[in-house]
XYZ file of C-alpha atoms in Angstrom:
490
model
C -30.776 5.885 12.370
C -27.246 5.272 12.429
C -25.555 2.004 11.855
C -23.437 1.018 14.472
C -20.890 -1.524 15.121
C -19.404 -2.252 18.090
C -15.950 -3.629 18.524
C -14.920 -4.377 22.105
C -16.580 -1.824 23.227
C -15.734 0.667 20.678
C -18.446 1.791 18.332
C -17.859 2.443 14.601
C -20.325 4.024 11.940
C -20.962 1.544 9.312
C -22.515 4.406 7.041
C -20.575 6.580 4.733
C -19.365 10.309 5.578
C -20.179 12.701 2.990
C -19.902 16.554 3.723
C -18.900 16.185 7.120
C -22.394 13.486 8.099
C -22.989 10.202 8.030
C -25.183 8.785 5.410
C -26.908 5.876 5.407
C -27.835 3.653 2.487
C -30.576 0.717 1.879
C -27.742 -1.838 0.880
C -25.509 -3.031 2.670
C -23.024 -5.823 3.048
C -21.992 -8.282 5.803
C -18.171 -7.914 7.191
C -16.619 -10.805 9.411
C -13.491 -10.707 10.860
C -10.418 -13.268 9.963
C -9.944 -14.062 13.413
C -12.145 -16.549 13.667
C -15.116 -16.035 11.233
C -18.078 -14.020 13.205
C -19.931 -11.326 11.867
C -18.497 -8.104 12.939
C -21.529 -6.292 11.240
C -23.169 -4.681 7.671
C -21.356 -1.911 5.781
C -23.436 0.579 3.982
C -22.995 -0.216 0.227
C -21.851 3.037 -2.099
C -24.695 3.772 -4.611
C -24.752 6.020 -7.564
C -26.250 8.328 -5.295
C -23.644 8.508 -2.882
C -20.862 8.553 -5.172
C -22.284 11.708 -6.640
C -23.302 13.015 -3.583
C -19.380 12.721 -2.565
C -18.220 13.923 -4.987
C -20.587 17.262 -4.833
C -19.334 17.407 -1.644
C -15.774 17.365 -2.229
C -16.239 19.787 -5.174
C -17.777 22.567 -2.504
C -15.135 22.039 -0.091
C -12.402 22.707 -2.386
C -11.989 25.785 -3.274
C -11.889 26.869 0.764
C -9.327 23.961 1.081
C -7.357 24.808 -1.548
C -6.953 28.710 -0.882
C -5.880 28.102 2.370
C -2.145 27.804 1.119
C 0.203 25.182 2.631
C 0.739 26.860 5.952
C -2.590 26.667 7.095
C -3.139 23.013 6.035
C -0.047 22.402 7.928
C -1.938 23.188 11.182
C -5.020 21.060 9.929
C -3.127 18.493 9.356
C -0.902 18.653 12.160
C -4.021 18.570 14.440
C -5.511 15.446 12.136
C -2.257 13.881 13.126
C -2.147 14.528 16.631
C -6.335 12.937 17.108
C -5.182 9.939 15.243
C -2.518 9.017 17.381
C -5.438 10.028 20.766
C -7.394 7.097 18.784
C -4.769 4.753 18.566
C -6.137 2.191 20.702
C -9.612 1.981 19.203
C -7.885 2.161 15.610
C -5.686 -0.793 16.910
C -8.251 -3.068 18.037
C -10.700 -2.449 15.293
C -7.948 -3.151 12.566
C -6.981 -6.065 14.340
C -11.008 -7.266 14.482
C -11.272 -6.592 11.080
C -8.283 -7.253 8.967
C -6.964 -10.044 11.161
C -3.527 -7.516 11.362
C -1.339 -8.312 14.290
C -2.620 -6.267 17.577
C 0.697 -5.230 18.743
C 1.950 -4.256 15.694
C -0.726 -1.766 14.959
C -0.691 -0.521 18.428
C 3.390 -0.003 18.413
C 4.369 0.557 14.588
C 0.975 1.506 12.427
C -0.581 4.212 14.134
C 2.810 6.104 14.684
C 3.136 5.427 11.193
C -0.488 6.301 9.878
C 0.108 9.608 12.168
C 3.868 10.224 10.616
C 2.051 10.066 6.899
C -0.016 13.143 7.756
C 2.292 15.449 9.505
C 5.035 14.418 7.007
C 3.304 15.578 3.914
C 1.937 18.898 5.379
C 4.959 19.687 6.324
C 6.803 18.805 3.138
C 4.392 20.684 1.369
C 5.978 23.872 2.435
C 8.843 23.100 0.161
C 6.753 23.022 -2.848
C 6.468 27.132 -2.758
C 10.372 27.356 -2.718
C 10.676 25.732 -6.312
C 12.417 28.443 -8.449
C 15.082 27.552 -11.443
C 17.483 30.312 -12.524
C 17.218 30.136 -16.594
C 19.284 31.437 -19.404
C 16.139 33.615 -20.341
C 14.170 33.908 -17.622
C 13.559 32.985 -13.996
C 11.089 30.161 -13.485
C 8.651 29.933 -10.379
C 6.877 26.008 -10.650
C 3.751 26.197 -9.097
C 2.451 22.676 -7.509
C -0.862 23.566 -7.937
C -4.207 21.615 -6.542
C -5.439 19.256 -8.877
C -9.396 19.293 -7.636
C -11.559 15.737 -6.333
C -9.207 12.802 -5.665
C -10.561 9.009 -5.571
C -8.232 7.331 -3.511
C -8.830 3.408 -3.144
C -6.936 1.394 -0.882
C -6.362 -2.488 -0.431
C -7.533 -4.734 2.427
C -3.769 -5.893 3.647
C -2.784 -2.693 5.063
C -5.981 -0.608 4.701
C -5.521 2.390 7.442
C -2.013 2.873 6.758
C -2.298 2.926 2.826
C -5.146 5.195 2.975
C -2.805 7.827 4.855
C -0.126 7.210 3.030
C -2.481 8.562 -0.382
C -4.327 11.091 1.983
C -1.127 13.281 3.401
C -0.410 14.317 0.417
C -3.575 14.663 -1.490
C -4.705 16.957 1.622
C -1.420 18.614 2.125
C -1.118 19.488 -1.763
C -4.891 21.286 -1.595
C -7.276 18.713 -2.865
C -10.659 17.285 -1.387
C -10.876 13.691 -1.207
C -13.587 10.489 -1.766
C -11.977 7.583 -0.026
C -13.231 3.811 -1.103
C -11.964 1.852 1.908
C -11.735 -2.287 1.008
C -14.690 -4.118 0.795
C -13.033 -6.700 3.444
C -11.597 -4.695 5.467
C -13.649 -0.659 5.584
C -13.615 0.013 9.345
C -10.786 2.363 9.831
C -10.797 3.731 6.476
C -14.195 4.659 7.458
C -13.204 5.861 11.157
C -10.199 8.349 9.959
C -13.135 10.406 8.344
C -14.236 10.829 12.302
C -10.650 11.194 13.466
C -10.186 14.156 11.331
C -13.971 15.720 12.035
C -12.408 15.445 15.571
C -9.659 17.386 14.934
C -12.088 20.031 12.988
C -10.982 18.971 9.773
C -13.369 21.135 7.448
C -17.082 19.213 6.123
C -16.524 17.752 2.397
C -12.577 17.853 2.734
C -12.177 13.759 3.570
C -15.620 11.811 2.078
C -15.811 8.163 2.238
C -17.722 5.866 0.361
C -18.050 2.286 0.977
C -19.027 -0.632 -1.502
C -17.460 -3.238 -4.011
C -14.981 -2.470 -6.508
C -17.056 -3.202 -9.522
C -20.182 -1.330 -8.801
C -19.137 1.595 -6.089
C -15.480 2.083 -7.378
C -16.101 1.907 -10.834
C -18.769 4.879 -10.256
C -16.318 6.597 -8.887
C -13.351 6.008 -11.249
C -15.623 6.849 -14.238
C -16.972 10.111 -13.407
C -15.548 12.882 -15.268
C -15.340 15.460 -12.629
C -12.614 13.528 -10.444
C -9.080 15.022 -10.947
C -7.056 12.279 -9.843
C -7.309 8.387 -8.684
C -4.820 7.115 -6.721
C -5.152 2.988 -6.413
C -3.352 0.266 -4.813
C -4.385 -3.318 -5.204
C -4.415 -5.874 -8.169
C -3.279 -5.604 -11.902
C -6.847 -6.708 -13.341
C -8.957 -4.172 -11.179
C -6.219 -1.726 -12.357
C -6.871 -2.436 -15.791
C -10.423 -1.489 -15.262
C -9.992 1.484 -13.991
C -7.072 2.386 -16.355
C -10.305 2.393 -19.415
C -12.510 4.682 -17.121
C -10.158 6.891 -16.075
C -8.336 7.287 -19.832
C -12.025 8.376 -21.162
C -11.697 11.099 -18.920
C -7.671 11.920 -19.271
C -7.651 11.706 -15.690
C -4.209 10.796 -14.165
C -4.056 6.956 -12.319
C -1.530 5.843 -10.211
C -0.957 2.646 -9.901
C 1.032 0.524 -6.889
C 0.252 -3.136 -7.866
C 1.218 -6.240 -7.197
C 4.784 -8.235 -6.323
C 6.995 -11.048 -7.001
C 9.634 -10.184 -5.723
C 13.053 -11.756 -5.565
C 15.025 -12.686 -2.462
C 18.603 -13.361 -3.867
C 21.187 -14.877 -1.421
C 24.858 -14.651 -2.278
C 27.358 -17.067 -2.093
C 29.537 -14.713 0.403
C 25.873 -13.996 2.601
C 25.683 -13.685 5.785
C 23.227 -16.838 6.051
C 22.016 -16.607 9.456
C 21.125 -12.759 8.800
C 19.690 -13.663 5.440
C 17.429 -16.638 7.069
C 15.682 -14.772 10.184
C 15.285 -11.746 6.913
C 13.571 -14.655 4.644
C 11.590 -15.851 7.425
C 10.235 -12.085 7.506
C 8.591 -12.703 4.232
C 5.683 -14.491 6.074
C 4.937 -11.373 8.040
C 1.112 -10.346 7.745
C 0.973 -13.925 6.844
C 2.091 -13.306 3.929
C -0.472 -10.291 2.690
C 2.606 -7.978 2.038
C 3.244 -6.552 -1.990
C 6.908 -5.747 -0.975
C 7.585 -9.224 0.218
C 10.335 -11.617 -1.109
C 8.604 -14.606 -1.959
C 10.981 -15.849 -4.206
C 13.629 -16.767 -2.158
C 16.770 -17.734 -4.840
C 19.867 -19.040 -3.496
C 23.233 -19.982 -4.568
C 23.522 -23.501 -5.342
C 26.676 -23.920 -3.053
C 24.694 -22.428 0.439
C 21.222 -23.201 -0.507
C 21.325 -26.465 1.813
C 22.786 -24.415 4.611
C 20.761 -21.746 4.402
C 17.417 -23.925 4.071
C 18.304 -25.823 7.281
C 19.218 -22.481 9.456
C 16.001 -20.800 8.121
C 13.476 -23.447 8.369
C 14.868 -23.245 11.927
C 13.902 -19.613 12.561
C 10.263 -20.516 10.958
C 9.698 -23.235 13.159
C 9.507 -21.014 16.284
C 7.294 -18.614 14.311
C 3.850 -18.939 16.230
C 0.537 -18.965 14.414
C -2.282 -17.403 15.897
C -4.822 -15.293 17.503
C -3.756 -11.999 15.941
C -5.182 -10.372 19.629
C -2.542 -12.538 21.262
C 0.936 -9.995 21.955
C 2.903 -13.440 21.580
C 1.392 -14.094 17.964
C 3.703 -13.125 14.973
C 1.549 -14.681 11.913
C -2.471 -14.404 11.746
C -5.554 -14.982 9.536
C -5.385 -14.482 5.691
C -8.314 -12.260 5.578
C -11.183 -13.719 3.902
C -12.195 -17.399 2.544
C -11.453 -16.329 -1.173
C -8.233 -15.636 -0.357
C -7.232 -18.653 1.470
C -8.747 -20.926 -0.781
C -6.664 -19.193 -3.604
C -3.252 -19.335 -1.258
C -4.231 -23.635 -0.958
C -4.939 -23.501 -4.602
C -1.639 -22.897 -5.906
C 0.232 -25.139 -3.159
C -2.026 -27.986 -4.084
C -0.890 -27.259 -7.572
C 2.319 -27.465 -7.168
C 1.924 -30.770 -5.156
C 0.202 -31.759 -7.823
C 2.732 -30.930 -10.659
C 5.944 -32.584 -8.860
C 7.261 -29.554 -5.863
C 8.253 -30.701 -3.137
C 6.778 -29.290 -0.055
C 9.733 -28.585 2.074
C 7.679 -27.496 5.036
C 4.246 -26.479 5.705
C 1.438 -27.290 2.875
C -1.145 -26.944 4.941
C -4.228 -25.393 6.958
C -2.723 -24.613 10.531
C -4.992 -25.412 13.051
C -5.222 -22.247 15.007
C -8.564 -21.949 12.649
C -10.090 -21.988 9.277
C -8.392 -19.178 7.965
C -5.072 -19.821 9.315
C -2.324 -21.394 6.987
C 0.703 -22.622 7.570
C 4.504 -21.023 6.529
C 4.659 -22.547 3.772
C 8.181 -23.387 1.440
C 8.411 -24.981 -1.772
C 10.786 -26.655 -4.109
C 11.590 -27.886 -7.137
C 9.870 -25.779 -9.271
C 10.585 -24.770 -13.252
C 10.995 -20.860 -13.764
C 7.401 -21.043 -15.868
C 5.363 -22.699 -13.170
C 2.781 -20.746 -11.655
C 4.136 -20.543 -8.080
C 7.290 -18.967 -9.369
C 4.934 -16.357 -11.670
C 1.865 -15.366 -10.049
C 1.583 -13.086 -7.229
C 0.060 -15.447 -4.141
C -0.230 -13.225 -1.189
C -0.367 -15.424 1.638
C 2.458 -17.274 3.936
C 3.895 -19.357 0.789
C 7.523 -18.670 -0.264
C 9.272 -20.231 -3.505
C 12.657 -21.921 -3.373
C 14.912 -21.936 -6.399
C 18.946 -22.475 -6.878
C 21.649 -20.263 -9.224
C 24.816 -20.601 -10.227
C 26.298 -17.489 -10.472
C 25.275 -13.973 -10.222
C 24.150 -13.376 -13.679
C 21.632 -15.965 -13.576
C 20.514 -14.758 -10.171
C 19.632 -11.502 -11.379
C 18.203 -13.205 -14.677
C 16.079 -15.404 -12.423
C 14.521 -12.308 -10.590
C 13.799 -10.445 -13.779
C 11.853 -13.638 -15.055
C 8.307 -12.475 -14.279
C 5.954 -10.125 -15.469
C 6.487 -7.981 -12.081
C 8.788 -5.648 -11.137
C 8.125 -3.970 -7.506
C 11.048 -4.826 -4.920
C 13.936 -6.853 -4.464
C 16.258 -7.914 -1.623
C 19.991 -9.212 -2.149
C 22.277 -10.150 0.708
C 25.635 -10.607 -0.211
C 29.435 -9.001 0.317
C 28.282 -5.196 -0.025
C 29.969 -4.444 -3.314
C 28.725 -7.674 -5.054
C 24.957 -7.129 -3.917
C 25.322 -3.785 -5.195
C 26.434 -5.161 -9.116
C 23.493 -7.371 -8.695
C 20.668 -5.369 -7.514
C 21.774 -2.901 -10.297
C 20.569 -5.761 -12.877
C 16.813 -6.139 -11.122
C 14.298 -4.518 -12.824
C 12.384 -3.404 -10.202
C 11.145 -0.059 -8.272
C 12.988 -1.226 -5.249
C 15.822 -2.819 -4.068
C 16.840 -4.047 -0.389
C 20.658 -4.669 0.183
C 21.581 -7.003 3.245
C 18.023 -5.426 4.950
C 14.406 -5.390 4.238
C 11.429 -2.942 5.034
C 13.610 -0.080 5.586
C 11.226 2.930 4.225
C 11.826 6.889 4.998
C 8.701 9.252 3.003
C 11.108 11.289 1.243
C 11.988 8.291 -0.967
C 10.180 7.079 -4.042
C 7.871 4.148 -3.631
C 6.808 1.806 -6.789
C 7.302 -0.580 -9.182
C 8.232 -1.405 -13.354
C 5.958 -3.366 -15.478
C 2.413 -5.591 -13.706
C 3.870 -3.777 -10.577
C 2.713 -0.414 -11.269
C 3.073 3.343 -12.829
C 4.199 6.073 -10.996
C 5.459 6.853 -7.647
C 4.381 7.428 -4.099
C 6.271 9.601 -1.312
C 8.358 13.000 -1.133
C 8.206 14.976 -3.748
C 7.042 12.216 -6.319
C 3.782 12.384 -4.357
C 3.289 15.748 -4.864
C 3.958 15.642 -9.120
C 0.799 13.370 -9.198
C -1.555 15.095 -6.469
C -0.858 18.683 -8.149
C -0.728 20.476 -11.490
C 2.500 22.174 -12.042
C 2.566 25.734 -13.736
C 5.512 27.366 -14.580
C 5.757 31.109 -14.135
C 8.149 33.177 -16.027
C 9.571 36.287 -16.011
C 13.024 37.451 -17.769
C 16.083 37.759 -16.773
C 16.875 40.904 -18.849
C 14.668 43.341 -20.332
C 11.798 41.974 -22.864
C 11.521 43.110 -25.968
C 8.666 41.370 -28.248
C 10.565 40.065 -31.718
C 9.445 38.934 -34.689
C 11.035 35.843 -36.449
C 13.718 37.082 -39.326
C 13.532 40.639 -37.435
């Protein structure tokens, strides 16, 4: 019998989907929501069994999916679009449940988005048939090939966005996918495999597999007939599957972690650049992209502290269900307990606690917007990727050291500098990141290149990027003037 859980109202499979059915297993593993603890129900756990079975299954459906051409995946995935946005509701509230996400902004900026991913990709995959270069010797078609079984495995902060984000253009570009949705967060991941049945999406093309990193995932990762794994989470886990996947030569990409800088100029804008900084708590705090270190000039940083903590104090902490709520649950008990760990630290070491510090008391997995000070480049706040509603404070000089500042950890993902136009520009050229913000934040279009340097990943997500990792290029030649075989020294 199936596993159901049931959401208000809504019910969701906790099985896997392999070959178009839902497959049960004899583990499973609890999942309670952030919101305030309860069980929401047990997930089928991924054994070796249904990693292979997966796998089989995306093998079969491949070669159908992949001879279809671009054209006709367009209208697949065009119609795969379409359901998900009919489903928006129940993918809303069972995020929400689930990952402790912010109700309204699911139901009025994710879904559009998670739709947008699909129908963005199949349609950009149209272009990939136009790619010709005019040579010296010979005219060159590139061919973006499909690449076979991808193993895409997404994180719990964002988990039914991210997974479209990997799955438009793994589809679009002709593969068959195995999805590994986040142990503490699987629902939707889980559900999209039923949106796209819905919209007669073909059996074997999307397969999900649910489990724990180290025992599901890494069966996954390993095996050798997997063409490509696409994985967004932390550096260690990516590590891991870096060893598996190099025993096979199978390309990874990675999107890691963040510690990113938030440099304000002297010449900001301050009021602009606080209600921005105050955005860094968004998700409370669960964001990669985010600015946590915020790094101000010396001669505005008491300014700007006093007009931002201003904006954060009307931020409301809360029931995530709640349209008036703009900062939930961290998502799990691990997780918090990290987040307290570090502040505690610092306390510990000498910071100062500027505001926050704390538990909120909206609940046990609530914490408050947190800011601290007085901190030495090396400490661990400044270094080490928290990911929850805790933001760094530290002072500059002059522009130079600013951008010296930012470049002082191991990561390398985004930036944001606000500042007169042409002097933001000179210093985001110095950051040594993937990404760079000027006098905005968040601002995203698909046709733009997505990742980070160094801890904060390899390779790139969106446009065309996408598309280099999710296919193999050939290059087809003919000449441009008649051929006539040569021997060397002839």
């Amino acid at each position: 019998m199936e596993n159901i859980i049931e959401i208000d109202g809504i019910q969701v499979s906790g099985d896997h989907f392999i070959g178009g059915k839902r497959v049960s297993s004899t583990e499973r593993f609890p999942n309670h929501s952030p919101i305030d603890g309860h069980l929401i129900g047990y997930v089928a756990a991924g054994l070796p069994e249904h990693c292979n079975a997966a796998i089989e299954a995306a093998q079969a459906a491949f070669p159908a999916w992949a001879a279809l051409g671009p054209d006709k995946r367009r209208e697949h995935l065009h119609r795969f679009a379409d359901e998900l946005k009919a489903w928006g509701e129940k993918l809303a509230r069972v995020e929400c449940e689930d990952n402790g996400m912010l109700y309204a902004r699911l139901k009025g900026h994710q879904i559009e988005r998670c739709a947008h991913n699909i129908s963005f990709f199949a349609d950009e995959a149209l272009k990939l048939k136009e790619h010709r270069i005019e040579g010296r010797n010979a005219k060159h078609h590139v061919r973006f090939d499909p690449a076979g079984v991808c193993v895409l495995i997404t994180p719990w902060n964002s988990p039914m966005m991210l997974t479209t984000w990997k799955l438009g253009p793994a589809l679009a570009a002709g593969n068959t996918v195995v999805i590994k949705p986040p142990e503490w967060a699987p629902l939707t991941c889980s559900m999209l495999a039923d949106v796209a049945a819905a919209a007669g999406m073909p059996p074997g093309v999307i397969n999900v597999v649910q489990g724990i990193g180290a025992t599901t995932g890494a069966a996954l990762v390993a095996d050798p007939r997997v063409a490509r794994v696409s994985f967004t989470g932390s550096v260690p886990t990516a590590k891991t599957i870096a060893k598996s996947t190099g025993q096979n030569l199978v390309p990874a990409s990675f999107e890691l972690g963040g510690k990113s800088a938030f440099i304000v100029l002297e010449d900001a804008d301050l009021d602009r650049a606080a209600q921005t900084a105050a955005l860094q708590y968004r998700n409370a705090g669960q964001v990669c992209l985010a600015g946590t270190r915020i790094l101000v000039h010396s001669k505005v940083a008491d300014d700007f502290v006093a007009r931002m903590q201003k904006v954060v104090a009307g931020l409301r902490v809360g029931d995530p269900r709640d349209a008036s709520t703009e900062i939930g649950p961290i998502i799990h008990p691990r997780q918090f307990d990290k987040v307290a760990g570090f502040v505690d630290r610092a306390r510990d070491r000498g910071a100062r606690i500027v505001w926050g510090g704390a538990k909120h008391e909206a609940g046990d997995l609530y914490y408050q917007p947190t800011l601290i000070s007085d901190v030495d480049q090396g400490d661990e706040v400044v270094q080490s990727e928290i990911f929850g509603p805790v933001l760094v404070l530290q002072r500059f000089d002059s522009d130079d050291e600013a951008a010296s500042m930012a470049n002082g950890t191991r990561y390398g993902l985004a930036g944001v500098v606000f500042g007169s136009e042409g002097r933001a520009l000179r210093v985001a050229e110095q950051l040594r990141t993937g990404m760079v913000w000027v006098n905005s934040f968040f601002l995203r279009d698909l046709e733009a290149p997505f990742g980070g340097v160094r801890d904060s990943g390899i390779g790139r997500e969106g446009g065309q990027w996408s598309f280099e990792f999710f296919c193999d290029m050939k290059d087809v030649m003919l000449p441009q003037k008649p051929y006539a075989p040569v021997f060397a020294g002839r």
